[in-house]
Short mmCIF file of C-alpha atoms in Angstrom, two decimals:
data_model
loop_
_atom_site.label_atom_id
_atom_site.label_comp_id
_atom_site.label_asym_id
_atom_site.label_seq_id
_atom_site.Cartn_x
_atom_site.Cartn_y
_atom_site.Cartn_z
CA MET A 1 172.17 97.48 160.82
CA LEU A 2 170.69 96.75 164.22
CA ARG A 3 170.20 100.46 164.75
CA SER A 4 168.20 100.81 161.58
CA ARG A 5 166.02 97.86 162.59
CA ILE A 6 165.25 99.48 165.90
CA ARG A 7 164.38 102.70 164.15
CA LEU A 8 162.14 100.80 161.75
CA ALA A 9 160.35 99.14 164.65
CA ALA A 10 159.90 102.48 166.36
CA ALA A 11 158.43 103.95 163.21
CA VAL A 12 156.01 101.05 162.85
CA ALA A 13 154.95 101.51 166.47
CA ALA A 14 154.46 105.24 165.95
CA VAL A 15 152.33 104.69 162.88
CA ALA A 16 150.28 102.07 164.71
CA LEU A 17 149.70 104.56 167.53
CA VAL A 18 148.55 107.22 165.11
CA LEU A 19 146.19 104.79 163.41
CA ALA A 20 144.80 103.65 166.77
CA GLY A 21 144.24 107.29 167.66
CA CYS A 22 142.28 107.84 164.49
CA GLY A 23 140.17 104.79 165.17
CA GLY A 24 139.10 106.25 168.52
CA ASP A 25 136.32 108.23 166.91
CA ASP A 26 134.44 105.13 165.95
CA GLU A 27 134.25 103.72 169.44
CA PRO A 28 131.27 104.43 171.64
CA SER A 29 132.09 107.52 173.66
CA GLY A 30 130.74 106.05 176.89
CA GLY A 31 127.33 107.65 177.20
CA SER A 32 126.26 111.05 176.06
CA SER A 33 125.53 112.48 179.49
CA ALA A 34 129.20 113.17 180.25
CA ALA A 35 130.87 116.31 178.94
CA PRO A 36 129.05 118.71 176.62
CA GLY A 37 129.26 116.85 173.36
CA GLU A 38 128.55 117.56 169.77
CA LEU A 39 125.37 116.87 167.86
CA LYS A 40 125.36 116.37 164.10
CA VAL A 41 122.09 117.36 162.47
CA PHE A 42 121.53 116.52 158.80
CA ALA A 43 118.81 118.87 157.55
CA ALA A 44 117.20 119.81 154.23
CA ALA A 45 118.73 122.92 152.66
CA SER A 46 115.42 124.80 152.99
CA LEU A 47 115.73 124.53 156.80
CA THR A 48 119.06 126.41 156.88
CA ALA A 49 117.90 129.63 158.55
CA ALA A 50 115.30 128.12 160.91
CA PHE A 51 117.50 125.25 162.11
CA THR A 52 120.55 127.47 162.56
CA GLU A 53 118.50 129.51 165.02
CA LEU A 54 117.16 126.37 166.72
CA GLY A 55 120.74 125.07 167.00
CA GLN A 56 121.83 128.20 168.85
CA ARG A 57 118.89 127.84 171.24
CA PHE A 58 119.71 124.16 171.79
CA THR A 59 123.34 124.96 172.58
CA ALA A 60 122.31 127.65 175.05
CA ALA A 61 119.80 125.37 176.78
CA ASN A 62 122.02 122.27 176.90
CA GLY A 63 125.21 123.35 178.62
CA GLY A 64 127.06 124.32 175.49
CA THR A 65 126.42 121.17 173.44
CA LYS A 66 127.63 122.13 170.00
CA VAL A 67 125.27 121.51 167.10
CA THR A 68 126.90 120.98 163.73
CA PHE A 69 124.64 121.14 160.70
CA ASN A 70 124.95 119.46 157.36
CA PHE A 71 122.53 121.33 155.10
CA ALA A 72 122.04 119.83 151.63
CA GLY A 73 119.38 118.39 149.36
CA SER A 74 117.47 115.73 151.34
CA GLN A 75 118.34 113.12 148.70
CA ALA A 76 122.06 113.76 149.27
CA LEU A 77 121.64 113.54 153.04
CA ALA A 78 119.67 110.28 152.78
CA THR A 79 122.46 108.77 150.66
CA GLN A 80 125.09 109.93 153.14
CA ILE A 81 123.16 108.32 156.01
CA GLN A 82 122.87 105.11 153.98
CA GLN A 83 126.65 105.20 153.58
CA ALA A 84 126.97 105.45 157.39
CA ALA A 85 127.78 109.15 157.68
CA PRO A 86 127.91 110.17 161.36
CA ALA A 87 124.48 111.77 161.77
CA ASP A 88 122.46 112.07 164.97
CA VAL A 89 119.29 113.67 163.60
CA PHE A 90 117.82 113.72 160.08
CA ALA A 91 115.25 116.30 158.97
CA SER A 92 114.02 115.75 155.41
CA ALA A 93 111.98 118.01 153.15
CA ASP A 94 109.85 115.06 152.05
CA THR A 95 108.67 111.72 153.31
CA ALA A 96 110.19 109.81 150.36
CA ASN A 97 113.80 110.44 151.38
CA MET A 98 112.99 109.71 155.02
CA GLY A 99 111.51 106.45 153.76
CA LYS A 100 114.81 105.63 152.01
CA VAL A 101 116.54 105.42 155.39
CA LYS A 102 113.62 104.06 157.45
CA ASP A 103 115.65 101.10 158.74
CA LEU A 104 118.40 103.41 159.99
CA VAL A 105 116.29 105.95 161.90
CA GLY A 106 113.74 106.00 164.71
CA THR A 107 110.05 106.79 164.17
CA PRO A 108 109.80 109.93 162.00
CA GLN A 109 107.56 112.78 163.17
CA PRO A 110 106.19 115.44 160.83
CA PHE A 111 107.24 118.82 162.25
CA ALA A 112 106.50 121.41 159.56
CA SER A 113 105.09 121.93 156.12
CA ASN A 114 105.85 124.32 153.34
CA LEU A 115 104.37 125.67 150.12
CA LEU A 116 106.01 126.46 146.83
CA ALA A 117 106.34 129.95 145.38
CA ILE A 118 107.83 131.44 142.21
CA VAL A 119 111.03 133.30 143.02
CA VAL A 120 111.91 136.26 140.77
CA GLU A 121 114.35 139.12 140.93
CA LYS A 122 113.43 142.11 143.12
CA GLY A 123 110.86 144.25 141.30
CA ASN A 124 109.84 141.32 139.09
CA PRO A 125 111.39 142.85 135.93
CA LYS A 126 109.90 140.19 133.65
CA GLY A 127 106.40 140.59 135.09
CA VAL A 128 105.85 136.95 136.04
CA ARG A 129 102.36 136.58 137.51
CA THR A 130 101.29 132.94 137.20
CA LEU A 131 102.68 129.43 136.82
CA GLY A 132 101.70 129.57 133.15
CA ASP A 133 104.10 132.48 132.61
CA LEU A 134 107.02 130.14 133.39
CA ALA A 135 106.52 128.59 129.95
CA TRP A 136 107.46 131.87 128.18
CA SER A 137 110.24 131.03 125.77
CA ASP A 138 112.37 134.06 126.65
CA LEU A 139 112.24 133.34 130.38
CA LYS A 140 115.23 131.56 131.93
CA VAL A 141 113.74 129.24 134.54
CA VAL A 142 115.82 127.27 137.04
CA LEU A 143 114.38 124.33 138.97
CA ALA A 144 115.81 121.96 141.53
CA ALA A 145 116.78 118.58 140.04
CA GLU A 146 114.10 115.87 140.03
CA GLU A 147 115.98 113.97 142.74
CA VAL A 148 115.71 116.96 145.08
CA PRO A 149 112.40 117.22 147.00
CA ALA A 150 111.88 120.82 145.84
CA GLY A 151 112.36 119.66 142.24
CA LYS A 152 109.91 116.83 142.67
CA TYR A 153 107.30 119.18 144.18
CA ALA A 154 107.94 121.71 141.40
CA ASN A 155 107.23 119.08 138.77
CA GLN A 156 104.03 118.13 140.60
CA VAL A 157 102.87 121.73 140.66
CA LEU A 158 103.67 122.26 136.99
CA ASP A 159 102.02 118.97 135.95
CA GLN A 160 98.86 119.83 137.90
CA ALA A 161 98.70 123.19 136.17
CA GLY A 162 99.44 121.61 132.79
CA VAL A 163 102.45 123.88 132.27
CA ARG A 164 105.46 122.62 130.35
CA VAL A 165 108.70 124.33 131.39
CA GLN A 166 112.13 123.95 129.80
CA PRO A 167 114.48 124.77 132.68
CA VAL A 168 117.97 126.07 131.83
CA SER A 169 119.42 124.25 134.82
CA GLN A 170 118.45 121.65 137.41
CA GLU A 171 120.20 122.59 140.62
CA ASP A 172 121.41 120.19 143.26
CA ASN A 173 119.51 121.85 146.10
CA VAL A 174 116.81 124.45 146.47
CA LYS A 175 119.10 127.20 147.80
CA ALA A 176 121.12 127.06 144.58
CA VAL A 177 117.92 127.92 142.67
CA VAL A 178 117.48 131.09 144.75
CA THR A 179 121.17 131.95 144.23
CA LYS A 180 120.90 131.73 140.45
CA VAL A 181 117.91 134.11 140.53
CA SER A 182 119.50 136.55 143.00
CA LEU A 183 122.66 136.68 140.82
CA GLY A 184 120.45 137.64 137.90
CA GLU A 185 121.49 134.59 135.85
CA ALA A 186 117.98 133.16 135.87
CA ASP A 187 114.69 135.05 135.64
CA ALA A 188 112.55 132.76 137.76
CA GLY A 189 112.60 129.57 139.78
CA LEU A 190 110.30 127.37 141.81
CA VAL A 191 111.28 127.20 145.47
CA TYR A 192 109.66 127.03 148.90
CA VAL A 193 107.90 130.08 150.30
CA THR A 194 110.50 130.03 153.11
CA ASP A 195 113.39 130.27 150.64
CA VAL A 196 111.98 133.50 149.22
CA ALA A 197 111.88 134.95 152.74
CA ALA A 198 115.45 133.74 153.41
CA GLY A 199 116.69 134.90 150.01
CA GLY A 200 117.34 138.47 151.11
CA ASP A 201 116.52 141.74 149.38
CA LYS A 202 117.57 140.68 145.88
CA VAL A 203 114.59 138.42 145.29
CA GLU A 204 110.86 138.43 145.81
CA GLY A 205 108.14 135.84 145.60
CA VAL A 206 105.09 135.41 143.41
CA ASP A 207 102.46 133.41 145.28
CA ILE A 208 101.01 130.26 143.78
CA PRO A 209 97.27 129.90 144.52
CA GLU A 210 96.49 127.24 147.08
CA ASP A 211 94.52 125.08 144.65
CA GLN A 212 97.58 124.89 142.36
CA ASN A 213 100.14 124.42 145.14
CA VAL A 214 101.43 121.33 146.93
CA LEU A 215 101.99 120.96 150.65
CA ALA A 216 105.49 119.68 151.42
CA THR A 217 105.66 117.70 154.67
CA TYR A 218 108.92 117.77 156.65
CA PRO A 219 109.60 114.72 158.86
CA ILE A 220 112.35 114.53 161.52
CA ALA A 221 113.88 111.43 163.12
CA THR A 222 116.81 110.42 165.28
CA VAL A 223 119.46 108.22 163.65
CA LYS A 224 119.79 104.79 165.28
CA ALA A 225 123.59 104.71 164.98
CA SER A 226 123.86 108.02 166.88
CA GLN A 227 126.60 108.26 169.51
CA ALA A 228 124.47 110.76 171.44
CA PRO A 229 120.93 109.35 171.33
CA ASP A 230 119.69 111.36 174.34
CA GLN A 231 120.80 114.66 172.88
CA ALA A 232 119.47 113.68 169.46
CA GLN A 233 116.08 113.06 171.06
CA ALA A 234 116.34 116.37 172.94
CA PHE A 235 116.96 118.23 169.69
CA MET A 236 114.00 116.52 168.04
CA ASP A 237 111.84 117.42 171.08
CA LEU A 238 112.92 121.06 170.78
CA VAL A 239 111.89 121.15 167.11
CA LEU A 240 108.48 119.69 167.97
CA SER A 241 107.97 121.89 171.07
CA ASP A 242 105.97 125.12 171.09
CA GLU A 243 109.23 127.07 171.12
CA GLY A 244 110.53 125.18 168.08
CA GLN A 245 107.26 125.56 166.22
CA GLN A 246 107.29 129.33 166.85
CA VAL A 247 110.79 129.62 165.40
CA LEU A 248 109.75 127.65 162.32
CA GLU A 249 106.63 129.76 161.94
CA ARG A 250 108.68 132.95 162.11
CA HIS A 251 110.78 131.63 159.21
CA GLY A 252 107.61 131.10 157.17
CA PHE A 253 106.96 127.39 157.75
CA LEU A 254 103.44 126.09 158.28
CA PRO A 255 102.51 123.65 161.04
CA PRO A 256 102.67 119.96 160.08
CA PRO A 257 99.52 118.55 158.52
CA THR A 258 97.21 117.22 161.22
CA THR A 259 96.52 113.53 160.81
CA MET B 1 171.52 94.83 142.57
CA THR B 2 173.11 98.07 143.67
CA ARG B 3 173.03 98.91 147.30
CA SER B 4 170.36 101.48 148.09
CA ARG B 5 171.23 104.53 150.16
CA VAL B 6 167.63 105.20 151.10
CA PRO B 7 166.93 104.80 154.86
CA GLY B 8 165.01 101.58 155.40
CA LEU B 9 162.34 103.04 157.62
CA LEU B 10 161.07 105.19 154.78
CA ALA B 11 159.46 102.01 153.49
CA VAL B 12 156.70 102.38 156.10
CA PRO B 13 155.27 105.77 155.06
CA ALA B 14 155.88 104.82 151.44
CA ALA B 15 153.79 101.67 151.85
CA LEU B 16 151.09 103.72 153.60
CA ALA B 17 151.10 106.14 150.68
CA VAL B 18 150.61 103.31 148.20
CA GLY B 19 147.75 101.91 150.26
CA PHE B 20 146.15 105.31 150.72
CA LEU B 21 146.20 106.00 146.99
CA ALA B 22 145.32 102.50 145.79
CA VAL B 23 142.66 101.33 148.25
CA PRO B 24 139.96 103.79 147.03
CA LEU B 25 140.44 102.49 143.48
CA ILE B 26 140.13 98.92 144.71
CA GLY B 27 136.99 99.98 146.57
CA LEU B 28 135.54 101.35 143.36
CA LEU B 29 136.33 98.17 141.45
CA GLY B 30 135.08 96.00 144.31
CA ARG B 31 131.67 97.66 144.35
CA THR B 32 131.25 97.61 140.58
CA PRO B 33 128.09 95.75 139.57
CA TRP B 34 129.83 93.87 136.74
CA GLY B 35 126.62 92.00 135.88
CA SER B 36 124.60 95.11 135.08
CA ILE B 37 127.40 97.41 134.03
CA GLY B 38 126.65 96.96 130.34
CA ALA B 39 123.10 98.18 130.87
CA GLU B 40 124.28 101.09 133.03
CA LEU B 41 126.88 102.18 130.49
CA THR B 42 124.43 102.21 127.61
CA SER B 43 121.59 103.94 129.48
CA PRO B 44 120.55 107.19 127.76
CA ARG B 45 121.59 109.25 130.77
CA VAL B 46 125.12 107.88 130.78
CA LEU B 47 125.52 108.09 127.00
CA GLU B 48 124.32 111.67 127.00
CA ALA B 49 126.74 112.66 129.75
CA LEU B 50 129.56 110.84 127.93
CA ARG B 51 128.82 112.57 124.64
CA LEU B 52 128.60 115.96 126.32
CA SER B 53 131.83 115.36 128.23
CA LEU B 54 133.66 114.57 124.99
CA VAL B 55 132.25 117.66 123.26
CA CYS B 56 133.06 119.96 126.17
CA SER B 57 136.53 118.60 126.96
CA LEU B 58 137.61 118.62 123.29
CA GLY B 59 136.18 122.13 122.95
CA ALA B 60 138.17 123.19 126.00
CA VAL B 61 141.32 121.66 124.47
CA ALA B 62 140.69 123.57 121.23
CA VAL B 63 140.31 126.85 123.14
CA SER B 64 143.40 126.05 125.20
CA VAL B 65 145.56 125.22 122.17
CA GLY B 66 144.36 128.23 120.20
CA LEU B 67 145.05 130.69 123.00
CA GLY B 68 147.49 128.79 125.21
CA VAL B 69 150.21 127.93 122.69
CA PRO B 70 150.67 131.59 121.64
CA LEU B 71 150.77 132.54 125.32
CA ALA B 72 153.40 129.88 126.03
CA LEU B 73 155.48 131.16 123.08
CA LEU B 74 155.37 134.71 124.41
CA LEU B 75 156.20 133.62 127.95
CA ALA B 76 159.13 131.50 126.78
CA ARG B 77 160.62 133.68 124.07
CA VAL B 78 159.75 137.33 124.67
CA ASP B 79 161.15 139.24 127.62
CA PHE B 80 158.37 141.73 128.26
CA PRO B 81 157.81 143.75 131.43
CA GLY B 82 155.58 141.97 133.94
CA ARG B 83 156.21 138.56 132.40
CA ASN B 84 156.43 136.84 135.78
CA LEU B 85 153.21 138.48 136.86
CA VAL B 86 151.45 137.30 133.69
CA ARG B 87 152.79 133.79 134.23
CA ALA B 88 151.58 133.74 137.84
CA LEU B 89 148.18 135.10 136.84
CA THR B 90 147.64 132.60 134.04
CA THR B 91 148.65 129.60 136.15
CA LEU B 92 146.51 130.69 139.11
CA PRO B 93 143.49 128.60 138.01
CA MET B 94 145.63 125.47 138.60
CA VAL B 95 145.67 126.10 142.33
CA LEU B 96 142.43 128.04 142.69
CA PRO B 97 139.54 125.94 144.05
CA PRO B 98 137.41 125.29 140.94
CA VAL B 99 134.22 126.48 142.66
CA VAL B 100 135.91 129.83 143.26
CA GLY B 101 136.78 129.83 139.56
CA GLY B 102 133.11 129.23 138.78
CA VAL B 103 132.02 132.16 140.95
CA ALA B 104 134.66 134.36 139.31
CA LEU B 105 133.45 133.28 135.86
CA LEU B 106 129.88 134.19 136.84
CA LEU B 107 130.99 137.63 137.99
CA ALA B 108 132.92 138.11 134.75
CA PHE B 109 130.85 136.38 132.08
CA GLY B 110 127.45 136.01 133.79
CA ARG B 111 124.48 137.99 132.57
CA ARG B 112 125.31 140.74 135.08
CA GLY B 113 129.07 140.17 134.92
CA LEU B 114 131.77 142.62 133.86
CA ALA B 115 132.08 141.33 130.31
CA GLY B 116 128.88 139.30 130.34
CA GLN B 117 126.45 142.23 130.49
CA TRP B 118 128.21 143.79 127.52
CA LEU B 119 128.05 140.49 125.57
CA ASP B 120 124.34 140.27 126.40
CA ARG B 121 123.57 143.84 125.37
CA ALA B 122 125.69 143.94 122.23
CA PHE B 123 125.15 140.44 120.85
CA GLY B 124 122.40 138.89 122.96
CA ILE B 125 124.86 136.20 124.05
CA THR B 126 124.57 134.74 127.54
CA LEU B 127 126.99 132.03 128.57
CA PRO B 128 125.70 130.48 131.83
CA PHE B 129 123.52 127.40 131.34
CA THR B 130 124.94 126.80 127.83
CA THR B 131 127.32 124.17 126.47
CA THR B 132 129.64 127.02 125.47
CA GLY B 133 129.61 128.06 129.12
CA ALA B 134 130.62 124.55 130.16
CA ILE B 135 133.46 124.59 127.60
CA LEU B 136 134.70 127.93 128.95
CA ALA B 137 134.55 126.69 132.55
CA GLU B 138 136.64 123.65 131.59
CA ALA B 139 139.10 125.72 129.55
CA PHE B 140 139.52 128.11 132.49
CA VAL B 141 140.83 125.37 134.77
CA ALA B 142 142.59 123.25 132.11
CA MET B 143 144.45 125.77 129.94
CA PRO B 144 147.22 126.47 132.49
CA PHE B 145 148.28 122.80 132.30
CA LEU B 146 148.87 123.20 128.57
CA VAL B 147 150.61 126.57 128.92
CA ILE B 148 153.17 125.47 131.50
CA THR B 149 153.90 122.18 129.72
CA VAL B 150 154.45 123.87 126.36
CA GLU B 151 156.47 126.68 127.91
CA ALA B 152 158.73 124.14 129.64
CA GLY B 153 159.18 122.36 126.28
CA LEU B 154 160.10 125.63 124.57
CA ARG B 155 162.66 126.48 127.24
CA ALA B 156 164.24 123.03 127.11
CA MET B 157 164.53 123.02 123.33
CA ASP B 158 167.79 123.76 121.56
CA ARG B 159 167.32 127.25 120.18
CA ARG B 160 170.22 126.93 117.75
CA PHE B 161 167.85 125.19 115.34
CA GLU B 162 165.71 128.32 115.25
CA ASP B 163 168.79 130.49 114.80
CA ALA B 164 170.01 128.26 111.97
CA ALA B 165 166.63 128.46 110.24
CA ALA B 166 166.70 132.25 110.52
CA THR B 167 170.25 132.40 109.14
CA LEU B 168 169.14 130.32 106.18
CA GLY B 169 166.48 132.91 105.42
CA ALA B 170 163.36 131.44 106.98
CA GLY B 171 160.83 134.01 108.13
CA ARG B 172 159.40 134.02 111.67
CA TRP B 173 156.24 132.16 110.69
CA THR B 174 158.17 129.58 108.68
CA THR B 175 160.58 129.01 111.56
CA LEU B 176 157.67 128.62 113.96
CA ARG B 177 155.81 126.22 111.68
CA ARG B 178 158.71 124.16 110.31
CA VAL B 179 161.19 124.17 113.20
CA THR B 180 159.81 125.22 116.58
CA LEU B 181 156.45 123.46 116.62
CA PRO B 182 157.77 120.11 115.33
CA LEU B 183 160.54 120.21 117.93
CA ILE B 184 158.15 120.80 120.81
CA ALA B 185 155.61 118.29 119.53
CA PRO B 186 156.16 115.90 122.48
CA SER B 187 155.57 118.71 124.99
CA LEU B 188 152.56 119.88 123.07
CA GLY B 189 151.18 116.35 123.05
CA ALA B 190 151.74 115.96 126.78
CA GLY B 191 150.20 119.38 127.42
CA ILE B 192 147.14 118.48 125.36
CA ALA B 193 146.72 115.17 127.19
CA LEU B 194 147.00 116.80 130.62
CA CYS B 195 144.70 119.65 129.61
CA TRP B 196 142.14 117.22 128.21
CA ALA B 197 142.20 114.98 131.30
CA ARG B 198 141.77 118.00 133.57
CA ALA B 199 138.90 119.33 131.43
CA LEU B 200 137.21 115.93 131.42
CA GLY B 201 137.28 115.77 135.21
CA GLU B 202 136.16 119.35 135.79
CA PHE B 203 133.30 119.67 138.26
CA GLY B 204 133.28 122.74 140.49
CA ALA B 205 133.61 125.53 137.96
CA THR B 206 131.19 123.80 135.58
CA ILE B 207 128.33 123.28 138.03
CA THR B 208 128.79 126.79 139.44
CA PHE B 209 129.05 128.66 136.16
CA ALA B 210 127.17 126.50 133.67
CA GLY B 211 124.63 124.83 135.94
CA ASN B 212 123.37 121.29 135.52
CA LEU B 213 121.10 120.22 132.68
CA PRO B 214 121.30 116.77 131.06
CA GLY B 215 122.44 117.05 127.45
CA VAL B 216 123.44 120.71 127.77
CA THR B 217 125.77 121.18 130.72
CA GLN B 218 125.62 117.94 132.71
CA THR B 219 129.06 116.45 132.01
CA MET B 220 130.19 113.12 133.45
CA PRO B 221 131.53 114.39 136.78
CA LEU B 222 128.23 116.21 137.38
CA ALA B 223 126.30 113.10 136.41
CA VAL B 224 128.41 111.01 138.81
CA TYR B 225 127.74 113.47 141.62
CA LEU B 226 123.98 113.54 141.07
CA ALA B 227 123.68 109.84 140.34
CA LEU B 228 125.44 109.12 143.63
CA GLU B 229 122.48 110.58 145.46
CA THR B 230 119.94 108.29 143.87
CA ASN B 231 121.55 105.55 141.81
CA LEU B 232 124.84 104.23 143.17
CA GLU B 233 125.30 101.71 140.33
CA ALA B 234 125.09 104.39 137.66
CA ALA B 235 127.52 106.55 139.64
CA ILE B 236 130.03 103.69 139.85
CA ALA B 237 129.67 102.92 136.14
CA LEU B 238 130.37 106.55 135.22
CA SER B 239 133.26 106.66 137.67
CA LEU B 240 134.79 103.60 136.03
CA ILE B 241 134.77 105.28 132.62
CA LEU B 242 136.57 108.29 134.06
CA LEU B 243 139.03 105.99 135.86
CA PHE B 244 139.91 104.12 132.66
CA ILE B 245 140.29 107.33 130.66
CA SER B 246 142.64 108.68 133.35
CA LEU B 247 144.62 105.44 133.24
CA ALA B 248 144.86 105.66 129.46
CA VAL B 249 146.24 109.20 129.67
CA LEU B 250 148.77 108.08 132.26
CA ILE B 251 149.91 105.17 130.11
CA ALA B 252 150.17 107.42 127.06
CA LEU B 253 152.40 109.77 129.04
CA ARG B 254 154.45 107.11 130.79
CA ASP B 255 157.58 107.74 128.74
CA ARG B 256 157.49 111.33 129.82
CA TRP B 257 156.78 110.74 133.47
CA PHE B 258 158.63 107.48 134.00
CA PRO B 259 161.54 107.84 131.56
CA SER B 260 163.47 104.90 133.03
CA ALA B 261 160.61 102.42 132.75
#
């Protein structure tokens, strides 16, 4: 009897230890300048290729600090940050979703802009030439959902042009739109110019004239609850630096609008 | 009270397990906006997702019963070569990540897929982005639950009844209809309930294969996922419906799962 009580107590102690160990993550890690740490960057899906390259450069230049990315629709990232997900930096594809978390982040800085393009299969088998063609009834068009910045911009572009499109699907992020086209399931989609470039050799873009297009502004900010505020700021500085801007430009992004 | 032979210290991990499984549900109930839930539940978006979920999950059950019961009969009663392989293959979707199932469905039944390109060319039928596509995605992940439950029922049943019916001159169809199926009715019911609950909750294969369009392919789990990103209250309201449906299925099956209670 006594023996079993002792064993019970030992088990309780062991469980308590394990729980305490798990809790360790939440405690401040005593300054970010110590060992090479880890930086968590929440970035819009359209930034996947450009930010992955910037992350590698950051790691190389900062003594091996690992950069972990969470690429998703900006609306999903904003919600995750609202629910206290452990983010250090947030880069959104629009100012609206940055605005949703404005109390949780530092001062946002615009760092890039982007235009929309029509994405079609390689060779453009359906012969899509203009925004108006997207209304063809035999064309399967995929858009990003209205909640996603790319979907919101797509609706703006279509409304401006007076084109009514019945999409067959509203995808959760802009990369999923490109995927549906590259798989051949959809004939066309509205995505960023940069997504066409990143979409590989199965897709190509149809330009949208400047007077019909919208300019998407990408803001970046550090997250106030960050455990590594110095490194978060350093990453943001890299994105805004000449080096960072060159990387973004190479991936097809435009400079941020000058205010 | 009889003396238990279970070691006392097992109570600790057991209590942790209860907490781990129950606390998220309490969290869901705790954050429910009870004041506005009526408005949330009757909003067009929620009603549309609810209607579509019922259509798709019942469609998936129909497909599963129509194809799955014959499969269970063959697996349980006919000793054909490769039976174990067939059984493993047809239960694979139970353990396969649903998103992988969705990708596989695209490669099979998509417009460029193995069978899909033929369907498109011969009949002009394309399945992705259609309600039929959503039904197929749900049936793909849910049918195995029906098959294994019905097969287990067939194996557990007393086959002498079938033999007796045959001796008395009943044909194979008559025996199946009048003896076998009524005897496995409880298993069939449990299989249908499990299959339906799984189809109702399907997310990964549906969004991958059928896409997401309100009223066409946006079932309740998809609506919960997308609502979560913009409208937490609507997401919680939809989650509550799914929670209560799951509870109802569990209660309906309690005699089967908790025979002593």
